[in-house]
């Protein structure tokens, strides 16, 4: 879903980015406004005027989504939740949170902030459009303002549908969570609503598509798919978080580690280690049992094959760093986050800067599978 992102600017301490898919949405919005919506509502203007109205409308939509997401982020910051930034993508915007909210009240306030901001914006813009009409500004000006008022209202109403992970679904979850004090149950129920709503939109999309509204139909179809997928994966994510939270890395690591000596040549490394054990990473340990670093198949590949006989493992090993090692006491959830950030499936586990084991994604996943099975 998230392809190439472009950093736009920093606002109130939050990085605002757009995903390339948003550019596609912006063009689609500008095009449908200037060739359909505005000519239908305000007849007799020039094609150029319609295009300017369409482009201003698309930019206004962009700013409206930023206001919405910014409100979520500001409230989240009040409750001490780290927000990495705001990314706009094809189906709107997301404030990137990678933790669950600390309490039902925090979640309620955070979730409600976005739709409230959109509703306020809708009301203000509506008043401005009325004033613009009264003082006799051209149709092209108040038409765009009125459209933006309407789109903000729609943004609020759509997001208030109680389908997790939409804002309304988060509000529902916070209420259920506060009621029974069980986040897992609350997430399961609201995610089920989310998946059901997603299915409803898919169905609506198919109906519209066969009714002749191709773009609108496809649009609802994909939004439905997206919500359904997000609802299902957010419940799974919660299960993973719950299972790994508070478990130290030491519980999952393998202590019999196969490590490579720094003096071995790359050819020996490939023949005696990679081909033999099929691991993606080998720790490099010298005679004094000191951790020199780690070596991956990718680093070997970067060296021309002719040099494999001459170059040694010690030369290319990456020194231990927070990118390839993790402390034995660290939370397993942090290990998982590091794996996804550095896109490596194995990490070296250290205690007082000495190698004590290896943790792999595979071992963590089999633990998860067992734990989820036992909990059901
Ligand atoms: Zn929202």
Coordinates of C-alpha atoms and ligand atoms in Angstrom, one line a residue:
X1 CA 0.0 0.0 0.0
X2 CA 2.7 2.5 1.0
X3 CA 4.9 3.1 -1.9
X4 CA 7.2 6.0 -2.3
X5 CA 6.7 8.8 0.2
X6 CA 7.6 12.4 -0.2
X7 CA 8.4 14.6 2.9
X8 CA 6.5 17.8 2.4
X9 CA 6.9 20.0 5.5
X10 CA 6.9 20.0 9.3
X11 CA 3.8 21.3 11.1
X12 CA 3.7 21.7 14.9
X13 CA 6.4 19.2 15.2
X14 CA 4.8 16.5 13.0
X15 CA 6.3 15.5 9.7
X16 CA 3.8 15.7 6.9
X17 CA 4.3 13.3 3.9
X18 CA 2.4 12.2 0.9
X19 CA 2.4 8.8 -0.6
X20 CA 2.7 8.7 -4.4
X21 CA -0.8 7.2 -4.5
X22 CA -2.1 10.5 -3.1
X23 CA -1.0 12.3 -6.3
X24 CA -3.2 9.9 -8.2
X25 CA -6.1 10.8 -5.9
X26 CA -5.5 14.5 -6.3
X27 CA -5.6 14.3 -10.1
X28 CA -8.7 12.2 -10.0
X29 CA -10.4 14.7 -7.6
X30 CA -9.4 17.7 -9.7
X31 CA -10.5 16.0 -12.9
X32 CA -13.9 14.9 -11.6
X33 CA -14.6 18.3 -10.0
X34 CA -13.7 20.3 -13.1
X35 CA -15.4 18.0 -15.6
X36 CA -18.4 16.8 -13.6
X37 CA -19.3 18.3 -10.3
X38 CA -18.7 22.1 -10.9
X39 CA -20.1 22.3 -14.5
X40 CA -23.2 20.5 -13.3
X41 CA -23.8 22.9 -10.4
X42 CA -22.6 26.2 -11.8
X43 CA -23.5 26.3 -15.4
X44 CA -22.0 28.7 -18.0
X45 CA -18.5 29.2 -16.8
X46 CA -15.4 28.7 -19.0
X47 CA -13.5 25.4 -19.0
X48 CA -10.5 27.2 -17.6
X49 CA -12.5 28.4 -14.6
X50 CA -13.7 24.9 -14.0
X51 CA -10.2 23.6 -14.0
X52 CA -9.0 26.3 -11.6
X53 CA -12.0 25.5 -9.3
X54 CA -11.1 21.8 -9.5
X55 CA -7.5 22.3 -8.6
X56 CA -8.3 24.6 -5.7
X57 CA -10.9 22.1 -4.6
X58 CA -8.3 19.3 -4.6
X59 CA -5.7 21.4 -2.7
X60 CA -8.5 22.4 -0.2
X61 CA -9.3 18.7 0.3
X62 CA -5.6 18.1 1.0
X63 CA -5.5 20.8 3.6
X64 CA -8.8 19.5 5.1
X65 CA -7.3 16.1 5.6
X66 CA -4.2 17.6 7.2
X67 CA -6.4 19.5 9.7
X68 CA -8.3 16.3 10.5
X69 CA -5.1 14.2 11.1
X70 CA -3.4 17.1 12.9
X71 CA -6.2 17.2 15.4
X72 CA -5.8 13.5 16.1
X73 CA -2.0 14.0 16.5
X74 CA -2.3 16.9 18.8
X75 CA -4.6 15.1 21.2
X76 CA -2.4 12.0 21.0
X77 CA 0.6 14.1 22.0
X78 CA -1.3 15.4 24.9
X79 CA -1.7 11.8 26.1
X80 CA 2.0 11.1 25.6
X81 CA 1.5 8.9 22.5
X82 CA 4.4 9.1 20.1
X83 CA 3.2 10.1 16.6
X84 CA 5.8 9.6 13.9
X85 CA 4.1 11.8 11.3
X86 CA 1.1 12.3 9.1
X87 CA 1.0 10.5 5.7
X88 CA -1.6 11.2 3.1
X89 CA -2.3 8.3 0.8
X90 CA -5.0 7.4 -1.7
X91 CA -7.8 6.7 0.8
X92 CA -7.1 9.8 3.0
X93 CA -4.7 10.3 5.7
X94 CA -3.2 8.5 8.7
X95 CA -1.5 9.7 11.8
X96 CA 1.2 7.1 12.4
X97 CA 0.9 5.7 15.8
X98 CA 2.7 2.5 16.7
X99 CA 1.4 1.9 20.1
X100 CA -2.0 1.3 21.6
X101 CA -3.6 4.2 23.4
X102 CA -2.8 4.2 27.2
X103 CA -6.5 4.3 28.3
X104 CA -10.1 4.2 27.0
X105 CA -10.5 7.9 27.7
X106 CA -7.3 8.7 25.7
X107 CA -8.5 6.7 22.8
X108 CA -11.9 8.3 22.9
X109 CA -10.5 11.8 22.9
X110 CA -8.0 11.0 20.2
X111 CA -10.5 9.4 17.9
X112 CA -13.2 12.1 18.4
X113 CA -10.7 15.0 17.7
X114 CA -10.5 14.4 14.0
X115 CA -14.3 14.3 13.1
X116 CA -14.9 17.3 15.5
X117 CA -12.3 19.3 13.7
X118 CA -13.8 18.4 10.3
X119 CA -17.3 19.3 11.5
X120 CA -16.1 22.7 12.8
X121 CA -14.3 23.3 9.6
X122 CA -17.5 22.4 7.6
X123 CA -19.6 24.8 9.7
X124 CA -17.0 27.7 9.3
X125 CA -16.6 27.1 5.6
X126 CA -20.4 27.0 5.2
X127 CA -20.7 30.4 6.9
X128 CA -17.9 31.8 4.8
X129 CA -19.7 30.6 1.6
X130 CA -22.9 32.3 2.7
X131 CA -21.0 35.5 3.3
X132 CA -19.3 35.2 0.0
X133 CA -22.6 34.8 -1.8
X134 CA -24.2 37.8 0.1
X135 CA -21.4 40.2 -0.7
X136 CA -21.6 39.1 -4.3
X137 CA -18.3 37.2 -4.9
X138 CA -18.4 35.2 -8.2
X139 CA -20.0 31.8 -8.3
X140 CA -16.6 30.2 -8.9
X141 CA -15.3 31.4 -5.5
X142 CA -18.3 30.6 -3.3
X143 CA -18.8 27.3 -5.2
X144 CA -15.4 26.0 -4.2
X145 CA -15.9 27.2 -0.6
X146 CA -19.3 25.5 -0.4
X147 CA -17.8 22.3 -1.9
X148 CA -15.1 22.3 0.8
X149 CA -17.7 22.8 3.5
X150 CA -19.6 19.8 2.1
X151 CA -16.5 17.6 1.8
X152 CA -15.5 18.3 5.4
X153 CA -18.9 17.3 6.6
X154 CA -18.7 14.1 4.5
X155 CA -15.2 13.4 6.0
X156 CA -16.6 13.8 9.5
X157 CA -19.7 11.6 8.8
X158 CA -17.8 8.9 7.0
X159 CA -15.1 8.7 9.7
X160 CA -17.8 8.4 12.4
X161 CA -19.1 5.1 11.1
X162 CA -18.4 2.7 13.9
X163 CA -16.2 0.5 11.9
X164 CA -12.7 0.0 13.2
X165 CA -10.1 1.3 12.3
X166 CA -12.2 4.3 11.3
X167 CA -12.5 7.0 14.0
X168 CA -16.1 5.9 14.8
X169 CA -14.8 2.4 15.3
X170 CA -12.1 3.7 17.6
X171 CA -14.8 5.5 19.6
X172 CA -16.8 2.3 19.8
X173 CA -13.7 0.4 20.9
X174 CA -12.9 2.9 23.6
X175 CA -16.5 2.7 25.0
X176 CA -16.4 -1.1 25.0
X177 CA -12.9 -1.1 26.4
X178 CA -14.0 1.2 29.2
X179 CA -17.1 -0.8 29.9
X180 CA -15.5 -4.3 30.2
X181 CA -11.9 -3.3 30.8
X182 CA -10.9 -5.8 28.1
X183 CA -9.0 -4.2 25.1
X184 CA -8.8 -7.5 23.3
X185 CA -12.5 -8.1 23.3
X186 CA -13.2 -4.5 22.5
X187 CA -10.9 -4.7 19.5
X188 CA -12.4 -8.0 18.3
X189 CA -15.9 -6.6 18.3
X190 CA -15.1 -3.2 16.7
X191 CA -12.8 -4.9 14.1
X192 CA -15.7 -7.2 13.3
X193 CA -17.9 -4.2 12.6
X194 CA -15.0 -2.8 10.5
X195 CA -14.7 -6.0 8.4
X196 CA -18.5 -6.0 8.0
X197 CA -18.6 -2.4 6.9
X198 CA -15.8 -3.1 4.4
X199 CA -17.8 -5.9 2.9
X200 CA -20.8 -3.6 2.7
X201 CA -18.8 -1.0 0.7
X202 CA -17.4 -3.7 -1.6
X203 CA -21.0 -4.9 -2.3
X204 CA -22.1 -1.3 -2.9
X205 CA -19.1 -0.8 -5.2
X206 CA -20.0 -3.9 -7.3
X207 CA -23.7 -2.7 -7.5
X208 CA -22.6 0.8 -8.7
X209 CA -20.1 -0.7 -11.1
X210 CA -22.8 -2.8 -12.8
X211 CA -25.2 0.1 -12.6
X212 CA -22.9 2.0 -15.0
X213 CA -21.0 4.1 -12.4
X214 CA -17.6 2.6 -13.1
X215 CA -15.2 5.0 -11.3
X216 CA -17.5 5.5 -8.3
X217 CA -18.1 1.8 -8.1
X218 CA -14.4 0.9 -8.2
X219 CA -13.7 3.6 -5.7
X220 CA -16.1 2.1 -3.1
X221 CA -14.9 -1.4 -3.9
X222 CA -11.2 -0.5 -3.1
X223 CA -12.1 1.6 0.0
X224 CA -14.1 -1.4 1.2
X225 CA -11.2 -3.8 0.6
X226 CA -8.9 -1.4 2.4
X227 CA -11.1 -1.1 5.5
X228 CA -11.7 -4.8 5.6
X229 CA -8.0 -5.5 5.4
X230 CA -7.1 -2.9 8.0
X231 CA -9.8 -4.2 10.4
X232 CA -8.6 -7.7 10.2
X233 CA -4.9 -6.9 10.5
X234 CA -5.4 -4.5 13.4
X235 CA -6.9 -7.3 15.5
X236 CA -4.0 -9.6 14.6
X237 CA -1.5 -6.8 15.4
X238 CA -3.1 -6.4 18.8
X239 CA -2.8 -10.2 19.4
X240 CA 0.9 -10.0 18.5
X241 CA 1.5 -7.0 20.7
X242 CA -0.3 -8.6 23.6
X243 CA 1.6 -11.8 23.2
X244 CA 5.1 -10.2 22.9
X245 CA 4.7 -7.3 25.2
X246 CA 6.8 -7.7 28.4
X247 CA 8.5 -10.9 27.1
X248 CA 12.3 -10.4 27.1
X249 CA 14.3 -11.2 24.0
X250 CA 16.2 -13.8 26.0
X251 CA 13.1 -16.0 26.0
X252 CA 13.1 -16.5 22.2
X253 CA 16.8 -16.5 21.4
X254 CA 18.9 -19.6 20.4
X255 CA 21.9 -19.8 22.5
X256 CA 23.9 -22.3 20.4
X257 CA 25.1 -19.8 17.9
X258 CA 27.1 -20.6 14.8
X259 CA 29.5 -17.8 14.4
X260 CA 32.2 -17.1 11.7
X261 CA 35.9 -16.3 12.5
X262 CA 37.1 -12.9 11.2
X263 CA 40.1 -14.5 9.5
X264 CA 38.0 -16.8 7.1
X265 CA 37.8 -15.7 3.5
X266 CA 34.5 -14.9 1.9
X267 CA 34.8 -18.1 -0.2
X268 CA 35.1 -20.1 3.0
X269 CA 32.2 -18.2 4.5
X270 CA 29.9 -19.0 1.6
X271 CA 30.9 -22.7 1.3
X272 CA 31.1 -23.5 5.0
X273 CA 28.5 -21.3 6.5
X274 CA 25.8 -19.9 4.1
X275 CA 25.5 -23.1 2.1
X276 CA 25.7 -25.3 5.1
X277 CA 23.4 -23.6 7.6
X278 CA 21.2 -21.4 5.4
X279 CA 21.2 -18.6 7.9
X280 CA 20.9 -15.0 6.6
X281 CA 23.3 -13.6 9.2
X282 CA 26.3 -14.9 11.0
X283 CA 27.9 -13.2 14.0
X284 CA 31.6 -12.7 13.6
X285 CA 33.5 -13.6 16.8
X286 CA 37.3 -13.4 17.3
X287 CA 39.4 -15.8 19.3
X288 CA 38.9 -13.9 22.6
X289 CA 35.2 -14.5 22.1
X290 CA 34.7 -10.8 21.4
X291 CA 31.9 -9.8 19.0
X292 CA 33.4 -8.2 16.0
X293 CA 30.1 -7.7 14.1
X294 CA 27.7 -9.5 11.8
X295 CA 27.9 -10.6 8.2
X296 CA 25.0 -11.0 5.8
X297 CA 24.6 -12.6 2.4
X298 CA 23.9 -9.1 1.0
X299 CA 27.3 -7.8 2.1
X300 CA 29.1 -10.8 0.5
X301 CA 27.1 -10.2 -2.7
X302 CA 28.4 -6.6 -2.8
X303 CA 32.0 -7.9 -3.1
X304 CA 32.9 -9.0 -6.7
X305 CA 33.2 -12.8 -6.9
X306 CA 36.9 -12.7 -8.0
X307 CA 37.8 -11.1 -4.6
X308 CA 36.1 -13.8 -2.5
X309 CA 39.3 -15.8 -2.2
X310 CA 41.3 -12.8 -0.9
X311 CA 39.0 -10.7 1.2
X312 CA 38.2 -11.8 4.8
X313 CA 35.1 -11.9 6.8
X314 CA 36.6 -9.4 9.3
X315 CA 37.0 -6.8 6.6
X316 CA 33.4 -6.7 5.6
X317 CA 31.6 -7.5 8.9
X318 CA 29.3 -4.8 10.1
X319 CA 30.3 -3.7 13.6
X320 CA 27.7 -4.3 16.3
X321 CA 25.2 -1.4 16.3
X322 CA 21.6 -0.8 17.4
X323 CA 20.6 -1.8 13.8
X324 CA 21.8 -5.4 14.1
X325 CA 22.0 -6.2 17.8
X326 CA 19.5 -6.1 20.7
X327 CA 20.0 -6.4 24.4
X328 CA 19.0 -9.7 26.0
X329 CA 16.7 -7.8 28.4
X330 CA 14.9 -5.8 25.7
X331 CA 11.2 -6.3 25.0
X332 CA 10.5 -8.8 22.2
X333 CA 8.2 -6.3 20.7
X334 CA 11.2 -4.0 20.2
X335 CA 13.0 -6.8 18.5
X336 CA 10.1 -7.2 16.1
X337 CA 10.0 -3.5 15.4
X338 CA 13.8 -3.5 14.8
X339 CA 13.4 -6.4 12.4
X340 CA 10.8 -4.7 10.4
X341 CA 12.7 -1.4 10.4
X342 CA 16.0 -2.9 9.3
X343 CA 14.2 -5.5 7.2
X344 CA 16.4 -8.3 8.6
X345 CA 14.9 -11.5 10.1
X346 CA 17.8 -12.2 12.5
X347 CA 19.4 -10.1 15.2
X348 CA 22.4 -10.7 17.4
X349 CA 21.5 -10.7 21.1
X350 CA 24.1 -9.2 23.5
X351 CA 24.6 -8.8 27.2
X352 CA 27.3 -6.3 28.3
X353 CA 28.5 -6.1 24.7
X354 CA 29.1 -9.9 24.5
X355 CA 27.2 -12.2 22.1
X356 CA 24.8 -14.4 24.0
X357 CA 22.4 -15.6 21.3
X358 CA 20.5 -15.1 18.1
X359 CA 16.9 -14.2 17.7
X360 CA 15.0 -14.9 14.5
X361 CA 11.6 -13.9 13.2
X362 CA 10.8 -17.6 12.6
X363 CA 11.3 -18.5 16.3
X364 CA 9.2 -15.6 17.4
X365 CA 6.4 -16.5 15.0
X366 CA 6.2 -20.1 16.1
X367 CA 6.0 -18.8 19.7
X368 CA 3.2 -16.5 18.7
X369 CA 1.3 -19.3 17.0
X370 CA 1.5 -21.5 20.1
X371 CA 0.5 -18.7 22.4
X372 CA -2.5 -17.6 20.3
X373 CA -3.6 -21.2 20.0
X374 CA -3.4 -21.7 23.8
X375 CA -5.3 -18.5 24.5
X376 CA -8.3 -19.4 22.3
Ligands
LIG1 ZN1 -9.7 10.5 11.6

